[in-house]
Coordinates of C-alpha atoms and ligand atoms in Angstrom, one line a residue:
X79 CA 78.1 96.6 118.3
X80 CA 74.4 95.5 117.3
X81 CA 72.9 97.4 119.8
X82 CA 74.4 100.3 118.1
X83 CA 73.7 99.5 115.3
X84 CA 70.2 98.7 116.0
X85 CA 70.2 101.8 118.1
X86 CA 71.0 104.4 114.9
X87 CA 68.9 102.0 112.1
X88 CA 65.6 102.0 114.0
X89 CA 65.4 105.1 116.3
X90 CA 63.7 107.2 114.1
X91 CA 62.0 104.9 112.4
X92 CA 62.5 102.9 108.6
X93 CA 62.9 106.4 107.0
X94 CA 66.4 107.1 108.6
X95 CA 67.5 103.9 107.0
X96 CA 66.6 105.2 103.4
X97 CA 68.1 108.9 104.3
X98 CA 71.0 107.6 105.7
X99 CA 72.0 105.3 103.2
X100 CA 73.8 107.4 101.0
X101 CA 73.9 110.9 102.3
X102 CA 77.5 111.9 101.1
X103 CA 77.7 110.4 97.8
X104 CA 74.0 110.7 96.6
X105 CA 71.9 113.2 98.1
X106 CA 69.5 113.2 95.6
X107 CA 68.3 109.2 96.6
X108 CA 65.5 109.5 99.0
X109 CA 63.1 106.4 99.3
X110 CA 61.7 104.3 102.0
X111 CA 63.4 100.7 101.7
X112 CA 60.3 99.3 103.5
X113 CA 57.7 99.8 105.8
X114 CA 57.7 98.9 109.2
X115 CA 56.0 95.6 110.6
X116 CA 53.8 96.3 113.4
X117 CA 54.7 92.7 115.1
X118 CA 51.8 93.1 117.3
X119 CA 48.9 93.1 114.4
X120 CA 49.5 89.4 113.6
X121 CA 46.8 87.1 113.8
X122 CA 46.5 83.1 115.4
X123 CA 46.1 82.1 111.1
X124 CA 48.4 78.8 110.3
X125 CA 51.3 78.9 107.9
X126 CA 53.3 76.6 106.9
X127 CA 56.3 77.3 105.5
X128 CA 58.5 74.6 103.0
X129 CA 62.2 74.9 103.8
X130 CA 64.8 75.9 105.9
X131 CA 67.5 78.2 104.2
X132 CA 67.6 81.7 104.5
X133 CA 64.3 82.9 103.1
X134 CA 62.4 79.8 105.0
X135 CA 63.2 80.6 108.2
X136 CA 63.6 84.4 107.9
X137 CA 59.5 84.0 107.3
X138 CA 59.1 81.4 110.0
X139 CA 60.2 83.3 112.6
X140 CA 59.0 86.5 111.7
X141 CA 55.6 85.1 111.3
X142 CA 56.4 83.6 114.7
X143 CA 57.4 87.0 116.2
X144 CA 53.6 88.4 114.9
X145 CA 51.8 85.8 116.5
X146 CA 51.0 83.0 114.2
X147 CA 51.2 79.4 114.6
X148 CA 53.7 78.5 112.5
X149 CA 54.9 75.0 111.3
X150 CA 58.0 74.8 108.6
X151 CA 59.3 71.6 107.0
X152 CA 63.0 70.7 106.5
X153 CA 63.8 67.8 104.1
X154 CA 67.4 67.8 106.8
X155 CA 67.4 68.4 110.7
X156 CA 69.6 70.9 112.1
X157 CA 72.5 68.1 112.7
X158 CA 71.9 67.5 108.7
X159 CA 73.0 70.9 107.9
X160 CA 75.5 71.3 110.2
X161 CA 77.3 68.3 109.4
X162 CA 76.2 66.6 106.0
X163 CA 75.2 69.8 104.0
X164 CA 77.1 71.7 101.3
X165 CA 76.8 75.6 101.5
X166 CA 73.6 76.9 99.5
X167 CA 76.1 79.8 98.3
X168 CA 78.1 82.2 99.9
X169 CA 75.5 84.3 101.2
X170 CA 77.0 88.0 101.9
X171 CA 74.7 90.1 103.6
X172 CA 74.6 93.5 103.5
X173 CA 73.2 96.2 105.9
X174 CA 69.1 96.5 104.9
X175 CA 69.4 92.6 104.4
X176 CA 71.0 92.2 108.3
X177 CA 68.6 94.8 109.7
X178 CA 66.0 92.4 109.2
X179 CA 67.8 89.6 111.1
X180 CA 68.7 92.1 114.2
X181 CA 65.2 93.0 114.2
X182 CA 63.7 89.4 114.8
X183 CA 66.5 88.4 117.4
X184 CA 68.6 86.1 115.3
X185 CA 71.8 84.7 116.4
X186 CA 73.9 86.6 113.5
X187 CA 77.5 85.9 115.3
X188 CA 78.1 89.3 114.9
X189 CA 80.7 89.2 117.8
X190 CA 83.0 86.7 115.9
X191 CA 82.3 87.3 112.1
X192 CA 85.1 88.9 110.0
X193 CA 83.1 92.9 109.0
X194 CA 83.5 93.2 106.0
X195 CA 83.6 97.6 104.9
X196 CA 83.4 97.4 101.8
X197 CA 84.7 96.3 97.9
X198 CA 87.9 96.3 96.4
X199 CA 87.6 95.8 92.3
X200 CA 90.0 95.0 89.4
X201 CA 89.3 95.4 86.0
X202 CA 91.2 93.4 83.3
X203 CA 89.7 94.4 79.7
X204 CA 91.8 91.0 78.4
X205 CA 93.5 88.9 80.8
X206 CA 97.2 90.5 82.6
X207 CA 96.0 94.2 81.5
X208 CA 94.9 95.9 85.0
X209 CA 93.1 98.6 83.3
X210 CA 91.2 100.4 86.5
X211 CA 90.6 99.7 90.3
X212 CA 87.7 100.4 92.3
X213 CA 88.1 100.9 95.6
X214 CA 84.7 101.4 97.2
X215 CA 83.3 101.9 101.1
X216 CA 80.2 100.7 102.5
X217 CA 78.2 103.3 105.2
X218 CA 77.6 99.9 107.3
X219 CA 79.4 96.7 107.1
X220 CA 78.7 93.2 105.3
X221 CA 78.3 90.0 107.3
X222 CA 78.9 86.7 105.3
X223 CA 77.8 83.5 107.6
X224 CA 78.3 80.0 107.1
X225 CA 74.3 79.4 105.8
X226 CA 74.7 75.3 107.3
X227 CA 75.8 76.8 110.8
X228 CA 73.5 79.5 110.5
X229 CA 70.0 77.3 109.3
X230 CA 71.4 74.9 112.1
X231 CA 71.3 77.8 114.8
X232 CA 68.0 79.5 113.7
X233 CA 66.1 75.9 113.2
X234 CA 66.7 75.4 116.9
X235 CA 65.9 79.3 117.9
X236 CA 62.5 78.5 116.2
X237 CA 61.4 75.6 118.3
X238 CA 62.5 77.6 121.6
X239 CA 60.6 80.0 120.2
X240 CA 57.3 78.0 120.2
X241 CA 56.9 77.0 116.5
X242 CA 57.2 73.7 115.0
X243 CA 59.7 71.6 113.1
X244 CA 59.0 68.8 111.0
X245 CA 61.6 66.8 109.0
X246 CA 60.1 65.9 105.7
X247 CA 61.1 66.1 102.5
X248 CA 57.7 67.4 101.1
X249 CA 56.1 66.6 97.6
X250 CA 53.9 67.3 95.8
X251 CA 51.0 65.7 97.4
X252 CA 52.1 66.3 100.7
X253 CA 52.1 70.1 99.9
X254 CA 48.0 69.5 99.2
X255 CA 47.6 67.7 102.5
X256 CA 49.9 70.7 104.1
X257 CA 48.0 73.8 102.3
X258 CA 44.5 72.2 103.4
X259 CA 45.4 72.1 106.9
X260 CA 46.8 75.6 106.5
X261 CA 45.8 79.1 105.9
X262 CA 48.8 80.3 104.0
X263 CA 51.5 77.8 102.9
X264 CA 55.2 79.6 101.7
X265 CA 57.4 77.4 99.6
X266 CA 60.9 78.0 100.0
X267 CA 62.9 74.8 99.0
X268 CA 65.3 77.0 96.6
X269 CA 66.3 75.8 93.4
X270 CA 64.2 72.1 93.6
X271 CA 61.6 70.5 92.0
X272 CA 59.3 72.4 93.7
X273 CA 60.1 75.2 92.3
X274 CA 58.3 74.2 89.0
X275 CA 54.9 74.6 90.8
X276 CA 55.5 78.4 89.5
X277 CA 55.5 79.6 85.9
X278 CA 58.5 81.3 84.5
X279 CA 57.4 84.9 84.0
X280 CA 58.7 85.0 80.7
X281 CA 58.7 88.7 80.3
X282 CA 60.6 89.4 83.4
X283 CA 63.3 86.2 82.7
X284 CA 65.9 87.5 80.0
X285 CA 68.1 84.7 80.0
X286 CA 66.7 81.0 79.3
X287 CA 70.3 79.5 80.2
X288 CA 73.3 80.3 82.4
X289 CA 75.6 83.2 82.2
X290 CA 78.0 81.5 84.5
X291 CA 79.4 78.1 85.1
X292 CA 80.2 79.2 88.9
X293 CA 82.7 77.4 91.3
X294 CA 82.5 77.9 95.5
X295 CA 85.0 77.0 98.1
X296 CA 85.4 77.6 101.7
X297 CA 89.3 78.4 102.6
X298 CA 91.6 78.8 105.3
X299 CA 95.1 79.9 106.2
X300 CA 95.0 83.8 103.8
X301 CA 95.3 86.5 106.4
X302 CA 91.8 88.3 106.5
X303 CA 92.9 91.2 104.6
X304 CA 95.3 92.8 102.2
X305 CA 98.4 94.4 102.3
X306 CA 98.0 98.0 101.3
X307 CA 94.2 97.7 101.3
X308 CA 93.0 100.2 104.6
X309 CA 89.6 98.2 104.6
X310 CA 88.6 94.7 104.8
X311 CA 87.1 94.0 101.2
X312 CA 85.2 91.4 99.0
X313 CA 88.2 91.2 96.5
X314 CA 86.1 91.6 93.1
X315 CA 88.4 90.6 89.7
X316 CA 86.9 90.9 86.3
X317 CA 89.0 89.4 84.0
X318 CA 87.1 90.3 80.8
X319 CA 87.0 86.9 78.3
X320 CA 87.4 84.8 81.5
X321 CA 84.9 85.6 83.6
X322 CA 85.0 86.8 87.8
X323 CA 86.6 86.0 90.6
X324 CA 85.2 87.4 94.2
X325 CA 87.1 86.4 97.7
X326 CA 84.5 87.5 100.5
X327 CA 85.4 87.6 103.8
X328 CA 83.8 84.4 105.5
X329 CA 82.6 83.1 109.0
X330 CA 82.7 79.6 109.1
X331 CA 81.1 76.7 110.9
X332 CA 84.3 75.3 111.8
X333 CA 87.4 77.8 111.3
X334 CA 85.8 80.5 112.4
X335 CA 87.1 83.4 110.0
X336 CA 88.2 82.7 106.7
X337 CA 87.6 82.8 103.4
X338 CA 84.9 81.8 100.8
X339 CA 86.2 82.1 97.3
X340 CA 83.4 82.2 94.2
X341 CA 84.3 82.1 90.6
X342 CA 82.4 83.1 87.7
X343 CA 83.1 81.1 84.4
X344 CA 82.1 81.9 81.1
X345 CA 80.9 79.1 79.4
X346 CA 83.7 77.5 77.3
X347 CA 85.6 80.1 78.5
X348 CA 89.6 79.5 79.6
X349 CA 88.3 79.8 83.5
X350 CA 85.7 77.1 83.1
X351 CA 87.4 74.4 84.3
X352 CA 85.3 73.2 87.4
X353 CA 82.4 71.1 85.9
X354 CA 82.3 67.7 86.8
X355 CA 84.6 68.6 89.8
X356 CA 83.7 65.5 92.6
X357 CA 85.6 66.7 95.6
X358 CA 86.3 70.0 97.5
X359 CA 90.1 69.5 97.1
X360 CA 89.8 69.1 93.3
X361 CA 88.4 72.6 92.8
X362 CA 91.1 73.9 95.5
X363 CA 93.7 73.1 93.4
X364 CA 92.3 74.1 90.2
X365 CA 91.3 77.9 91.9
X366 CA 94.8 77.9 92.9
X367 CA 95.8 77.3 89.1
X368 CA 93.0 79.9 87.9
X369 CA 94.5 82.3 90.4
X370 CA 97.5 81.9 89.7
X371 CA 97.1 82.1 85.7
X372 CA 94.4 85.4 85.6
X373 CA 94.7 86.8 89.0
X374 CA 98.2 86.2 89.8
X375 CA 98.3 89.3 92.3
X376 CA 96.7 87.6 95.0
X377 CA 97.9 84.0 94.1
X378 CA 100.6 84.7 96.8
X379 CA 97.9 85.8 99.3
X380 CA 96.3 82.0 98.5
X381 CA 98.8 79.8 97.4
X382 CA 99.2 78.0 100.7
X383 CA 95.2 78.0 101.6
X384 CA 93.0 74.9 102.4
X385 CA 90.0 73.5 102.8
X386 CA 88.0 74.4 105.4
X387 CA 85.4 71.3 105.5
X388 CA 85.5 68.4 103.0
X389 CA 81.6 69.4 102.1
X390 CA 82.7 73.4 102.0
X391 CA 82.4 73.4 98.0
X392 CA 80.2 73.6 95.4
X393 CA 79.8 73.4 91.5
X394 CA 76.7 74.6 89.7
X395 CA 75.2 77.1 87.7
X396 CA 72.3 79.1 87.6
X397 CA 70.0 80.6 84.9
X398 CA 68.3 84.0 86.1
X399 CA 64.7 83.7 86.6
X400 CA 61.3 85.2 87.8
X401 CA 58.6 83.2 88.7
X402 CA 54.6 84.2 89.0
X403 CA 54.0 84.3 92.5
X404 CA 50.8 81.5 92.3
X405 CA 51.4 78.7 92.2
X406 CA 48.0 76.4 92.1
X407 CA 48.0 72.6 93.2
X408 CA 46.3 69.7 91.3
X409 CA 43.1 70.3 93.8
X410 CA 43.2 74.2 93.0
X411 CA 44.8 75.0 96.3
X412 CA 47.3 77.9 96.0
X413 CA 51.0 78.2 97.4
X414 CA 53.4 81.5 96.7
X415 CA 56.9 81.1 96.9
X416 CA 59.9 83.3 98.4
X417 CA 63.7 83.0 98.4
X418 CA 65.5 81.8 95.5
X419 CA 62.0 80.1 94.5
X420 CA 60.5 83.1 93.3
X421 CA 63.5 85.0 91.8
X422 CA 66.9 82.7 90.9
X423 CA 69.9 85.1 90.6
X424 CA 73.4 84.5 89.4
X425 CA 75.3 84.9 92.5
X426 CA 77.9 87.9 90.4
X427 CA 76.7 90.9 92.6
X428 CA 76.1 88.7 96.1
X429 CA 72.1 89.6 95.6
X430 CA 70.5 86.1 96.1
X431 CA 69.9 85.7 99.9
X432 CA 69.7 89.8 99.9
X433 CA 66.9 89.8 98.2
X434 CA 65.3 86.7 99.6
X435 CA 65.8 88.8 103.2
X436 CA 64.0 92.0 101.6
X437 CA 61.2 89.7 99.7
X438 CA 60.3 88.2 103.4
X439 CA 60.1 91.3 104.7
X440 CA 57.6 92.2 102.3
X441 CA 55.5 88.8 102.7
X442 CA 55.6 89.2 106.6
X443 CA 54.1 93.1 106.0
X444 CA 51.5 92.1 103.3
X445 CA 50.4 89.1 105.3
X446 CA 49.8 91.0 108.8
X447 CA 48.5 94.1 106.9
X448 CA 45.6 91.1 105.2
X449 CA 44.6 90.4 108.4
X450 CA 41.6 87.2 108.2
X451 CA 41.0 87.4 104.5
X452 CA 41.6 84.7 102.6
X453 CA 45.2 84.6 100.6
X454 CA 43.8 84.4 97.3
X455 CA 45.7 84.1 93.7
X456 CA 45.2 88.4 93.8
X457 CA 47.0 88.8 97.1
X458 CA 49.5 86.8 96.6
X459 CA 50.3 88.6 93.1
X460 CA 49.4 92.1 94.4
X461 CA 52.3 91.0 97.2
X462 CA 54.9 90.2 94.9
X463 CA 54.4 92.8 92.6
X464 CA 54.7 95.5 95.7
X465 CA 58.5 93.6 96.3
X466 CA 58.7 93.7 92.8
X467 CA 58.2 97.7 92.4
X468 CA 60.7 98.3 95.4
X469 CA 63.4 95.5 95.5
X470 CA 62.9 93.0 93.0
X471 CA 63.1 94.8 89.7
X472 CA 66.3 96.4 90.3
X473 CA 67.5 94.0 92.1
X474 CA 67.2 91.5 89.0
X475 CA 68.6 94.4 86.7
X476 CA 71.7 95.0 88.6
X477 CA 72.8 91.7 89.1
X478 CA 72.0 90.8 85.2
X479 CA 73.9 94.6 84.6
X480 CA 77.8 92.3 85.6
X481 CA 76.6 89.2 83.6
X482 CA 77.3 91.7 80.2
X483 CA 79.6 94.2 79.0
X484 CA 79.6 97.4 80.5
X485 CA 77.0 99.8 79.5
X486 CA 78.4 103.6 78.4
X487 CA 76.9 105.0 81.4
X488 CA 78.9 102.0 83.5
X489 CA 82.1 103.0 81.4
X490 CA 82.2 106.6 82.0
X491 CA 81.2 106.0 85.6
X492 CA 84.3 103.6 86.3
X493 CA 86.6 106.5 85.2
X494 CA 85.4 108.8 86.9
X495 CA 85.6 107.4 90.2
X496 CA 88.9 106.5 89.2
X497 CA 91.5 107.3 91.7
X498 CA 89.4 105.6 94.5
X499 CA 91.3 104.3 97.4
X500 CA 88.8 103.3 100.3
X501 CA 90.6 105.8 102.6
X502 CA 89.0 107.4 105.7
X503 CA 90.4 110.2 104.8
X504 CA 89.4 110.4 101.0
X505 CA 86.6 112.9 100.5
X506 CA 87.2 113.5 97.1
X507 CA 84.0 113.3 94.4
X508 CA 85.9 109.9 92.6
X509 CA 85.7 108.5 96.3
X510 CA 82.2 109.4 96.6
X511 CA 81.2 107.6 93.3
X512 CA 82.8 104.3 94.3
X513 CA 80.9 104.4 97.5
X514 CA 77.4 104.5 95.8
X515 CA 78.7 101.3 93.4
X516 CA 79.6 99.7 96.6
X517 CA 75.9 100.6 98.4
X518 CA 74.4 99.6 95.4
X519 CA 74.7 96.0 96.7
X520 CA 73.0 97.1 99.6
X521 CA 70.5 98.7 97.9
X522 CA 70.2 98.0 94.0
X523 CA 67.6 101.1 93.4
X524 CA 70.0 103.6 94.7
X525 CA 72.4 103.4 91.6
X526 CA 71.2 101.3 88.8
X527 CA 68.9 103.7 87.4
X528 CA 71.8 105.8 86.5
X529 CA 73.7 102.9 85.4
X530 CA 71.5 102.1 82.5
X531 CA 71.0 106.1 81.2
X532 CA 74.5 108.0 80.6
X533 CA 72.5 111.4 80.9
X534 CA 71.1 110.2 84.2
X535 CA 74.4 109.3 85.2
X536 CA 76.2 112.5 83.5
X537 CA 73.9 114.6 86.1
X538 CA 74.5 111.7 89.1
X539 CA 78.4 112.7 88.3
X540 CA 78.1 116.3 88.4
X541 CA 76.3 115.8 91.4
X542 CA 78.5 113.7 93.8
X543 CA 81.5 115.0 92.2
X544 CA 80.8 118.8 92.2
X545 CA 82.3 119.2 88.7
X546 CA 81.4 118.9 85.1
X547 CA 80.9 115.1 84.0
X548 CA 83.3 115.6 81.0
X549 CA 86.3 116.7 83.0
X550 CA 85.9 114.0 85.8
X551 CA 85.2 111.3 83.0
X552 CA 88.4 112.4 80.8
X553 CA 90.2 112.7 83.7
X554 CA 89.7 109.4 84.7
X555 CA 90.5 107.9 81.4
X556 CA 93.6 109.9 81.2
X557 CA 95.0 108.3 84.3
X558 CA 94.1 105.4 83.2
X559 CA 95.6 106.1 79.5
X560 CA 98.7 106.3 81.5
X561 CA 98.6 103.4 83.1
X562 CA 97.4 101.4 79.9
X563 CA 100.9 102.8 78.7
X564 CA 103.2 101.3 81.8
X565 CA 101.5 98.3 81.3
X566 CA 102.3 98.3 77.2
X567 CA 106.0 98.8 78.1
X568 CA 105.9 96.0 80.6
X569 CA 106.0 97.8 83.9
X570 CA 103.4 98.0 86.5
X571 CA 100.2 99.8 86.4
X572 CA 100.4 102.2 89.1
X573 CA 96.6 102.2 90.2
X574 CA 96.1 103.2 93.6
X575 CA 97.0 101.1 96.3
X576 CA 97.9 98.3 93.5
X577 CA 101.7 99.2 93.7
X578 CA 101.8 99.9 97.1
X579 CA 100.0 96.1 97.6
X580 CA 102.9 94.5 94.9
X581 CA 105.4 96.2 97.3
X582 CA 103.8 95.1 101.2
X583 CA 103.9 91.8 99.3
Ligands
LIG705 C1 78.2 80.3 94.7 C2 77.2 81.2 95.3 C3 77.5 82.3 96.0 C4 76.4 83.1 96.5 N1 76.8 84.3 97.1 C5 75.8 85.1 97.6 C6 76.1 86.3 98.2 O1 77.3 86.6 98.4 N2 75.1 87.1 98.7 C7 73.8 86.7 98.5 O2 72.9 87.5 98.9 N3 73.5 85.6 97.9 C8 74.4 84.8 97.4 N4 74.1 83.6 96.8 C9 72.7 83.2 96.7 C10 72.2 82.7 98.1 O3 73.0 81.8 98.6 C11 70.8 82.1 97.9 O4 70.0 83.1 97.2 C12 70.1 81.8 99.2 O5 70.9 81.0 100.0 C13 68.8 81.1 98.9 O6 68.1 80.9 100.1 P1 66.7 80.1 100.0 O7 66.2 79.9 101.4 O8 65.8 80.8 99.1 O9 67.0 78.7 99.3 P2 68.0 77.5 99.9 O10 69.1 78.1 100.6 O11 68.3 76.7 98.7 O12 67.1 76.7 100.9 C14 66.1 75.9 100.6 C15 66.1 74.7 101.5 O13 64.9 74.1 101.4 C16 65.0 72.7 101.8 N5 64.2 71.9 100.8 C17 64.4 71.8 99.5 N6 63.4 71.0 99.0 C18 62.6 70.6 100.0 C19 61.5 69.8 100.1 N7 60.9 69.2 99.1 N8 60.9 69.6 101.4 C20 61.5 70.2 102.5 N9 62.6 71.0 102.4 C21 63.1 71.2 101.2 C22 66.5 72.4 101.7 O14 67.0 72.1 102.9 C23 67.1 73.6 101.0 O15 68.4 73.9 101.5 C24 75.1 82.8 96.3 C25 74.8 81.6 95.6 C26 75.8 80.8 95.1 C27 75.4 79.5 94.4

């Protein structure tokens, strides 16, 4: 299956990726998601690398793979991890984002792992009104892996591969001692103290609090899929007042496949009942009860699920922000940052370790195309700002797009892709539309742009569609007027595959 996969993404080269991505539904995309690395151009130059989560390791061992002498510093040994660690987040990656895994050899358990093809959505304007479903197919599948099994797996791939461990927990003054011995040191330690080593780019950050008061937990026992559903789906509910609820298809350290379920409180909202949860069986029970209250389709699907692992949980919240890629020492040394230390993202459209994945990419390029120069405050800002220009900025908009209401473009979109069912068979221009949402994840500059401008989007409707915007749009809404009107006289909406999935169950 990789090899295929591999086969078709990189025969022809990184363009092929970009044409491919959305040939159907969007012909008029055409970009280059990235260059590609010439592995071969690297240089013997040092760099050390702080951290070993997804965008730490990513670097390490593609540094590795270009010939550098690498060293990265974990504050937990692979064992740590594997046995001791909580789940950074849930970590669904999609196809550009995996690409760059296949291509430096990492163990991705793609042989085991649960596919995942694609997104099933339900909107709820207020909660028990199922106003519109989304029903949406990805061109190549998602992979969500346990990050503890996975930064367990890859730490030891690195020191087979020649580079070198060391379990610290760094600080400050460590990190001088580290970036004087170095030519380049990358800090990727996440969300921790660290990360305060790099100014908030207070232009780019629009939020100076959380959007979300989010809830993880890693579940067992729901059969991977759902009845009436012809794909396996991240199950996406927006519940308007309340917040999100997303159930992604999961490969996990223990159980193997299963589920990871993420919910997205509002603050003071009726869902945000986690905080101060101390125990993976505490927020269990209260998912179940959220479930069961705003989502109560699928609370039969979950009612008899548990934990996977006592330490599969999580509580937190996270405040979107971009950073200013310098970061300068007490002696004036510099240090840049990647991963979730440069750009923070609320985890609502599964972007985090996505675009940590796309911004190594782009570190790895910049630093083999620098050669022996010195990595001086301007490289490192002309670097980010090149990630920034293809991935980064619309990346960050998209992801901040679900944290509000819906724009008008984003309205009149959603009906007219109305009548999306995920078929194989379904050709039809409302299919074609819930695709491109759906590949938005994988790519966030294919369809925001039109997101944010309804004239942009009234021609990207025309388009895909092959008919006038107004009569798709009102075509849409009057289906959905319909079922707005069951649901007023207390029957069931009749949304595609939504009756057929009350019925199978
Ligand atoms: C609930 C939730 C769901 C999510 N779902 C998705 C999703 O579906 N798709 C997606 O793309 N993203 C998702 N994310 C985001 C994603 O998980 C993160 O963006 C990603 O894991 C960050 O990787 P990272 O390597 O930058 O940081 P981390 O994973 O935080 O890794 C940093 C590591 O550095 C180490 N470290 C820290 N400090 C030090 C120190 N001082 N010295 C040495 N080592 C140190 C620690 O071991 C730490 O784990 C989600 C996040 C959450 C919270």
């Amino acid at each position: 299956m990789r090899d295929a996969l591999l086969q078709c993404a990189f025969s022809q080269g990184g363009t092929v990726i970009a044409s491919s991505i959305l040939t159907a539904p969007a012909r008029a995309f055409s970009r280059t998601p990235f260059d590609i690395i010439d592995f071969s151009e690297g240089t013997m130059r040092r760099i050390a690398i702080i951290g070993s989560g997804q965008a730490g390791l990513l670097t390490a061992h593609a540094l590795l793979k270009a010939g550098y002498q690498v060293t990265l510093y974990s504050d937990r040994t692979p064992e740590q991890w594997l046995h001791e660690s909580k789940p950074t987040g849930s970590a669904t990656r999609f196809d550009l984002s995996l690409q760059f895994e296949y291509e430096l050899g990492l163990k991705s358990w793609e042989n085991d792992a649960p596919w995942g093809d694609g997104t099933h959505m339900t909107l709820c304007p207020v909660p028990g009104n199922r106003m519109l479903t989304l029903a949406g197919r990805l061109r190549r599948p998602f992979l969500a892996i346990d990050l503890r099994m996975q930064s367990h797996a890859w730490m030891h791939e690195l020191t087979e591969r020649g580079g070198n461990v060391v379990i610290e927990s760094v600080t400050v003054d460590r990190l001088e001692q580290i970036a004087a011995e170095n030519d380049l040191t990358v800090v990727a330690t996440g969300k921790s103290d660290l990360t305060q080593l790099f100014e908030r780019d207070p232009v780019r950050s629009v939020y100076d609090k959380p959007q979300r008061h989010l809830a993880m937990v890693c579940v067992k026992g729901p059969v991977m899929g759902f009845d009436g559903i012809p794909m396996l789906p991240i199950k996406h509910n927006v519940i308007g007042p309340v917040g999100e609820g997303f159930w992604i298809p999961y490969f996990h350290k223990d159980v193997g496949q299963s589920w990871n379920l993420v919910f997205e409180a509002r603050p003071g909202g009726p869902m945000d009942r986690f905080g101060g949860l101390k125990d993976g069986e505490s927020v269990l029970e209260v998912a179940k009860q959220v479930v069961k209250e705003f989502v109560p389709w699928d609370y039969k699907w979950l009612k008899d699920a548990e934990l996977s692992d006592k330490h599969g949980w999580q509580v937190g919240r996270v405040t979107p922000t971009v950073r200013k890629p310098v970061g300068r020492l007490p002696s004036g040394r510099l240090v840049t940052p990647v991963g979730d230390t440069a750009m923070a993202l609320d985890p609502i459209a599964g972007q985090g370790a996505n675009n940590g994945n796309k911004m190594v990419r782009n570190l790895v390029e910049c630093i083999i195309a620098h050669g022996d120069r010195a990595f001086d405050a301007e490289w490192m800002t002309t670097t980010f700002e090149k990630f920034y220009a293809r991935h980064g900025h619309m990346t960050y908009t998209f992801n901040n797009m679900l944290l509000e209401a819906p724009t008008a473009a984003t309205k009149d979109f959603l009906f007219a892709q109305y009548g999306s069912d995920a078929r194989f068979d379904n050709n039809s221009g409302a299919q074609l539309l819930a695709n491109a949402f759906v590949e938005n994840a994988n790519d966030p500059a294919l369809l925001t742009p039109y997101l944010q401008d309804r004239r942009k989007m009234h021609q990207f409707i025309e388009k895909t569609t092959g008919r006038p915007w107004l009569r798709a749009v009102a075509s849409g809404a009057m289906s959905v007027a319909l079922e707005e009107f069951r649901q007023w006289r207390g029957l069931e909406p009749r949304h595609p595959l939504v009756h057929e999935y009350k019925v199978a169950a």
